mmCIF file of C-alpha atoms and ligand atoms in Angstrom:
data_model
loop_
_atom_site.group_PDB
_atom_site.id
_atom_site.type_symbol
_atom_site.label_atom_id
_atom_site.label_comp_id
_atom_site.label_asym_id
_atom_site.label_seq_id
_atom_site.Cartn_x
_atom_site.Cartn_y
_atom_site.Cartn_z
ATOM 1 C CA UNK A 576 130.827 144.013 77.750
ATOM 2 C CA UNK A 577 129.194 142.947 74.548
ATOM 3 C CA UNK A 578 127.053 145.589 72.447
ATOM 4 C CA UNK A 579 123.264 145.401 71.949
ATOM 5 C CA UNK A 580 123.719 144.359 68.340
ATOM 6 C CA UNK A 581 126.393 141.660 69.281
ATOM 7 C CA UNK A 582 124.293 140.130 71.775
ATOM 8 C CA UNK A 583 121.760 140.133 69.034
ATOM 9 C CA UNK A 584 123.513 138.493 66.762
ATOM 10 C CA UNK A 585 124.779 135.670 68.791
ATOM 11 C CA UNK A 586 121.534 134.660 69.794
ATOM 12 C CA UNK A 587 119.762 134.822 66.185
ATOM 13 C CA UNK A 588 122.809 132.632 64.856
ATOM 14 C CA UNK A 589 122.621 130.024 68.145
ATOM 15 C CA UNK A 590 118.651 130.030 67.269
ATOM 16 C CA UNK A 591 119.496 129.206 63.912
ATOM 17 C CA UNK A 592 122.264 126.489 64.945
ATOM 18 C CA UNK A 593 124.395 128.358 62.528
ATOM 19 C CA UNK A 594 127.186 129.475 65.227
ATOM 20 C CA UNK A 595 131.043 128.288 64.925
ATOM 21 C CA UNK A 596 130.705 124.983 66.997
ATOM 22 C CA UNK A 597 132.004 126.216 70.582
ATOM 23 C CA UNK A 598 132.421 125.490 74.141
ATOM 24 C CA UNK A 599 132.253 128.260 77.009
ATOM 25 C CA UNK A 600 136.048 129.512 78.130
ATOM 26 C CA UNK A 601 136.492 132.727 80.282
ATOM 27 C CA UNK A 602 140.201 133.157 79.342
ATOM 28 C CA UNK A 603 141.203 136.044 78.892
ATOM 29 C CA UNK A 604 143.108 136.809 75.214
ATOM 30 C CA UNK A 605 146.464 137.004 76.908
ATOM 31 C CA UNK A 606 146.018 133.606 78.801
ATOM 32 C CA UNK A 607 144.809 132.179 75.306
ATOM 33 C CA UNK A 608 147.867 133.441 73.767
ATOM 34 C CA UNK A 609 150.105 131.952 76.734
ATOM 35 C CA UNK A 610 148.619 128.437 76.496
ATOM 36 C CA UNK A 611 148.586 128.737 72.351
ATOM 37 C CA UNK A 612 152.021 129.229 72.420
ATOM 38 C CA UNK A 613 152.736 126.740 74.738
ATOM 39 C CA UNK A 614 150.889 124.357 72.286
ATOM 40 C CA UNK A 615 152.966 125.635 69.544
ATOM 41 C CA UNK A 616 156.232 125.215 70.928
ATOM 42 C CA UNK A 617 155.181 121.585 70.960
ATOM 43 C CA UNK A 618 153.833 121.494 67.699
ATOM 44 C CA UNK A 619 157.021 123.314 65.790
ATOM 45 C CA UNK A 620 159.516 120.910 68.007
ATOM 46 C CA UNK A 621 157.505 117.595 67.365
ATOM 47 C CA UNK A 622 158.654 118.520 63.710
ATOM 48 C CA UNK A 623 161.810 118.432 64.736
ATOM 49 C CA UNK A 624 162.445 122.540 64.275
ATOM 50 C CA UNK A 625 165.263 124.194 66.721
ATOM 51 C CA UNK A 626 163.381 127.215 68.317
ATOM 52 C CA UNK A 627 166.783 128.304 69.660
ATOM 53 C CA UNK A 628 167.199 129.200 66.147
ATOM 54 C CA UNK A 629 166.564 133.457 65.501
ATOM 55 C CA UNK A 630 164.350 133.214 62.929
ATOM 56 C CA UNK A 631 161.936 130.161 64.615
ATOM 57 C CA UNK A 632 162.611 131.314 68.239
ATOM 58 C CA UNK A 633 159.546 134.210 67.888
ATOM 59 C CA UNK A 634 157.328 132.218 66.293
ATOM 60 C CA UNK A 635 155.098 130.206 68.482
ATOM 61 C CA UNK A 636 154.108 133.772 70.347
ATOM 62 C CA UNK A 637 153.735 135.500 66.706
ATOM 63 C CA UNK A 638 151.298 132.781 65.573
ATOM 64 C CA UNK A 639 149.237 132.912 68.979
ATOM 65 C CA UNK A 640 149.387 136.847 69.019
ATOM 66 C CA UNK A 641 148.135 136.168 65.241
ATOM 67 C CA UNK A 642 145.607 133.896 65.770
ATOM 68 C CA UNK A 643 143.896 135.737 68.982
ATOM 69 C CA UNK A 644 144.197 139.365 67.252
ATOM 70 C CA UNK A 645 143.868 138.739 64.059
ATOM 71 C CA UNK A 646 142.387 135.664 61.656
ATOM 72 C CA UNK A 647 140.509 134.214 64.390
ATOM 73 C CA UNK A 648 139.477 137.424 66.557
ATOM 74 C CA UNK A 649 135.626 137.061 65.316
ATOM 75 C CA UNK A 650 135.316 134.054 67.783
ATOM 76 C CA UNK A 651 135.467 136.677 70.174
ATOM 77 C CA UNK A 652 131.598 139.059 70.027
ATOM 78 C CA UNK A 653 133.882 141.377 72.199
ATOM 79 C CA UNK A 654 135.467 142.473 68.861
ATOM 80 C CA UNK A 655 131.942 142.932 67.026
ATOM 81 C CA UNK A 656 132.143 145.539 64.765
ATOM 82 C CA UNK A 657 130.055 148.907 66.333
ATOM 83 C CA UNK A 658 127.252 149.741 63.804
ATOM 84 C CA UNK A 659 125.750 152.910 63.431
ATOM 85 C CA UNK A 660 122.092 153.162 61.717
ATOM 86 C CA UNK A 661 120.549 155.992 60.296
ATOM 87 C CA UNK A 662 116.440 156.046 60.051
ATOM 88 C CA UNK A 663 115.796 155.085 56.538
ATOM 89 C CA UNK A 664 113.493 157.980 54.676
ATOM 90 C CA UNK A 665 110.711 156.786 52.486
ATOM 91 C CA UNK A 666 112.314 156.607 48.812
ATOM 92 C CA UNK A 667 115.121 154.916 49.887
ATOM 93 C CA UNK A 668 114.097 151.827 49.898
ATOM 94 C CA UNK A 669 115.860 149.784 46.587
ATOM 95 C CA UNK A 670 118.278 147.545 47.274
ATOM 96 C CA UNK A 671 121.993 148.624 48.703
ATOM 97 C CA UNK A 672 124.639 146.339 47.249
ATOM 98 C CA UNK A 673 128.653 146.284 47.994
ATOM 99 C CA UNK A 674 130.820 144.590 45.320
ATOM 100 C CA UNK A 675 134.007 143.065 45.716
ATOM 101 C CA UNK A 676 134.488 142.730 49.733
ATOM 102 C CA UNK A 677 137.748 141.432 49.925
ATOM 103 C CA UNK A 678 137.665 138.174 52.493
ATOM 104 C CA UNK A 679 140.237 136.339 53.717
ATOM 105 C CA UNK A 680 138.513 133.417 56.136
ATOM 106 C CA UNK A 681 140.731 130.064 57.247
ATOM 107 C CA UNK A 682 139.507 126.471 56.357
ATOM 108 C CA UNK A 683 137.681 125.166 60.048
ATOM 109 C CA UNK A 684 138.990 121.670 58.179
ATOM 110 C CA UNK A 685 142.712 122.332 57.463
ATOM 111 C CA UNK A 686 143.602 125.527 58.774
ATOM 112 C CA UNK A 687 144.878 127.298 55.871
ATOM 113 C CA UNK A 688 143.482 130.479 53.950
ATOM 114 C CA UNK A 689 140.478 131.019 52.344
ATOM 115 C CA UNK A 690 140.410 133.993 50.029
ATOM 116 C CA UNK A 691 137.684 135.400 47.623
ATOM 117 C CA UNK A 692 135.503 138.076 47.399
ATOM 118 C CA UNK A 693 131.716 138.933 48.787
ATOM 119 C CA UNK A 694 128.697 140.657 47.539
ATOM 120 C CA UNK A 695 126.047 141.782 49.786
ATOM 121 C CA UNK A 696 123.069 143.873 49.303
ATOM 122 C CA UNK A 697 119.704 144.883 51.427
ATOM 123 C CA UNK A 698 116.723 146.483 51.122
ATOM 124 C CA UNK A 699 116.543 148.839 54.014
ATOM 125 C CA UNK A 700 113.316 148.554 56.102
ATOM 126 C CA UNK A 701 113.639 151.071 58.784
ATOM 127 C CA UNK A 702 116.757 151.796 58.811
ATOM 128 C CA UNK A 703 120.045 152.405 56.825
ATOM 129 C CA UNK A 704 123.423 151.212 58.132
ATOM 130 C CA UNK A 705 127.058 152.415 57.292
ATOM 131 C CA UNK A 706 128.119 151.320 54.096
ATOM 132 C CA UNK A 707 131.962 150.550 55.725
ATOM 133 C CA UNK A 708 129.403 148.404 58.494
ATOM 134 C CA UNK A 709 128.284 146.009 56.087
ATOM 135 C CA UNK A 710 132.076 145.212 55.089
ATOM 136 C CA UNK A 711 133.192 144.709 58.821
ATOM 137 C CA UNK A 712 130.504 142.032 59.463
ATOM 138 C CA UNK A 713 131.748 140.401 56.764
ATOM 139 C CA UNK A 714 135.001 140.120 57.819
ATOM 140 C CA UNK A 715 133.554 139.979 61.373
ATOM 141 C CA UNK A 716 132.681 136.322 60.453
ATOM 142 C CA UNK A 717 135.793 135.962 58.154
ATOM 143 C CA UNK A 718 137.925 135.965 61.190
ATOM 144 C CA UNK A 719 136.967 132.289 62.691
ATOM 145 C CA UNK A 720 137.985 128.945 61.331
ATOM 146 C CA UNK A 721 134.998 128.630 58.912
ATOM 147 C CA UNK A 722 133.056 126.668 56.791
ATOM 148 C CA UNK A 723 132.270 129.007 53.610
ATOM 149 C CA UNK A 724 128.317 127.605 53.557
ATOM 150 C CA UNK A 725 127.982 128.357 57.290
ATOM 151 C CA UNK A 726 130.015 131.898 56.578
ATOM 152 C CA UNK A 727 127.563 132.745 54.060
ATOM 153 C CA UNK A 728 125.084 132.293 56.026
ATOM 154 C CA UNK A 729 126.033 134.297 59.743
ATOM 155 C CA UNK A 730 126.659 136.938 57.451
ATOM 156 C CA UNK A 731 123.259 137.340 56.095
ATOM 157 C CA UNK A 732 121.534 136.353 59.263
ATOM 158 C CA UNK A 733 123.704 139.196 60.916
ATOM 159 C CA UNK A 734 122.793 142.093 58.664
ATOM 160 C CA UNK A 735 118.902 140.545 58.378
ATOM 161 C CA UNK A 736 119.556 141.184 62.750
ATOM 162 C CA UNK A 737 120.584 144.743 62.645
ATOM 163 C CA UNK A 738 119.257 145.726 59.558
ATOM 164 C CA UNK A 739 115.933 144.686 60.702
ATOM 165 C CA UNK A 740 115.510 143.704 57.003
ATOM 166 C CA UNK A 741 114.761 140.107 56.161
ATOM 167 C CA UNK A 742 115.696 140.768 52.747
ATOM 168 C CA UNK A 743 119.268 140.082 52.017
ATOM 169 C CA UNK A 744 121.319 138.603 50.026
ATOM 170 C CA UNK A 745 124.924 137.165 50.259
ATOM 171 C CA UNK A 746 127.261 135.586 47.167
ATOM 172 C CA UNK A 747 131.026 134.499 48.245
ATOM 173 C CA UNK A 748 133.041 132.834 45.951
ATOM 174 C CA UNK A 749 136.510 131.895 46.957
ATOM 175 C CA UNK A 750 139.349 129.720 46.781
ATOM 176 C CA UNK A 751 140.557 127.406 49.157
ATOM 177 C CA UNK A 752 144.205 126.631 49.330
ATOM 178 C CA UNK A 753 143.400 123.415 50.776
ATOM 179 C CA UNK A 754 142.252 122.497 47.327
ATOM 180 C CA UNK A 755 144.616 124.959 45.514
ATOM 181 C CA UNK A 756 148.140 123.729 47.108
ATOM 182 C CA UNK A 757 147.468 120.538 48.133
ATOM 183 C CA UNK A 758 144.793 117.272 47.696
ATOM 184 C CA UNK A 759 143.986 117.744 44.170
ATOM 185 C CA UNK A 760 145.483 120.718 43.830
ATOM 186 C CA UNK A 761 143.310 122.281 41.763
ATOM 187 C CA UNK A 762 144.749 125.911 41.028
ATOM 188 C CA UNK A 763 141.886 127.583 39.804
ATOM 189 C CA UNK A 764 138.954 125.774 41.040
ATOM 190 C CA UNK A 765 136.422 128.462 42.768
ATOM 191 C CA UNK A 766 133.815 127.600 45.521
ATOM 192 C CA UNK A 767 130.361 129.822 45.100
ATOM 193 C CA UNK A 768 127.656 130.097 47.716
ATOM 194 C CA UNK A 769 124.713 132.093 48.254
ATOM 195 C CA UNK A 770 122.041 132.869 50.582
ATOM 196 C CA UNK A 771 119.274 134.302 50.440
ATOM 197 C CA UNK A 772 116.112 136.154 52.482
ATOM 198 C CA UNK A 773 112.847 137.910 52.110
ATOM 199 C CA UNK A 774 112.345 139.135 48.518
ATOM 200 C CA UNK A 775 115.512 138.150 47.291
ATOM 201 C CA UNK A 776 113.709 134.424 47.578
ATOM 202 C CA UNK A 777 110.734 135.059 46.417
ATOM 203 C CA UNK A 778 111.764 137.706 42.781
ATOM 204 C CA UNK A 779 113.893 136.611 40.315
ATOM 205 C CA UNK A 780 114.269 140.066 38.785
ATOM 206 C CA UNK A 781 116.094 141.247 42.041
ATOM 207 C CA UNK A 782 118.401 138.527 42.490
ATOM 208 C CA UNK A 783 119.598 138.459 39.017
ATOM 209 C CA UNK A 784 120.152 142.038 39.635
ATOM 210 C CA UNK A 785 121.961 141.502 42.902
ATOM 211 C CA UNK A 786 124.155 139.185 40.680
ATOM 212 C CA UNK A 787 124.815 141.342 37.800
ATOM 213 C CA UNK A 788 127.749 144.241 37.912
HETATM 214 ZN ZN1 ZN B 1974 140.230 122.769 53.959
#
């Protein structure tokens, strides 16, 4: 059973062909554990690893657990964060910003951590949400394979949806260990991307605000 906000949110992000590219699948999470860890198995002993060994045997199930539960459980709108909203008095209205959301994403390309940090703000229109709310969207989104453009992006389009608030404004900047550890390896190359809605478009002053400390 999906919430009012999830169902939302899905459809404002399929509108705005900015969902995870997906196909329909009615498994439930502990048949797409069993068949990931089939797939694993496979994968691990194609390498030529001996899963009779103590230390590999646990593994395929631990990665498929992993992958359904954890780093790739926002595929899943079942596991949308529940938001609470408060009506928004007048006076309240300058922008709310968070600093320093810790996300940890995975590379849609190559499978392997992405890791960086996110700033968000809003201007509340009607009404105020959770402060802790605006973090779990973000890692809401964190938790597919992702693209950090496209991640950018379902995160503002999400808080623009329940915030009912077009402006918003999301920074990420992050490193990929793709680059980092292997291609060019390039240790401390950072990726930066922003997006941006309503009056964070349109006035300078505010957005150099929303990026200043
Ligand atoms: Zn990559």
């Amino acid at each position: 059973m999906l919430s009012q906000e999830a169902i939302a949110v899905k459809e404002a992000l399929e509108r705005l062909q900015l969902e995870n590219p997906s196909l329909l699948n009615n498994h439930s999470d502990a048949e797409k554990v069993e068949t990931i860890q089939y797939h694993m198995s496979a994968i691990m002993q194609s390498m030529g690893l001996d899963l009779t060994d103590e230390s590999l045997g646990k593994s395929p199930h631990r990665i498929a657990k992993m992958y359904i539960e954890e780093i790739f459980s926002g595929l899943n709108y079942e596991n949308f964060p529940k938001i609470t909203t408060v009506p928004a008095q007048s006076g309240q209205l300058d922008m709310i910003k968070i600093d320093n959301i810790l996300m940890n994403s995975t590379c849609e390309h190559h499978f392997v951590p992405i890791q960086g940090q996110v700033k968000v703000a809003y201007i509340p229109n009607e009404k105020l949400l959770g402060l802790s709310k605006l973090n779990r969207i973000v890692h809401f989104f964190c938790r597919r394979p992702q693209l950090q453009e496209r991640l950018t992006q379902q995160i503002k389009t999400a808080i623009q949806v329940i915030s009912n608030s077009k402006d918003v404004a999301v920074h990420i900047q992050a490193t990929h260990h793709c680059v980092h550890s292997r291609g060019v390896r390039d240790i401390n190359s950072m990726t930066t991307t922003s997006s941006y809605g309503g009056a964070f478009q349109e006035n300078f002053d505010l957005k150099r605000e929303f990026l200043g400390n």
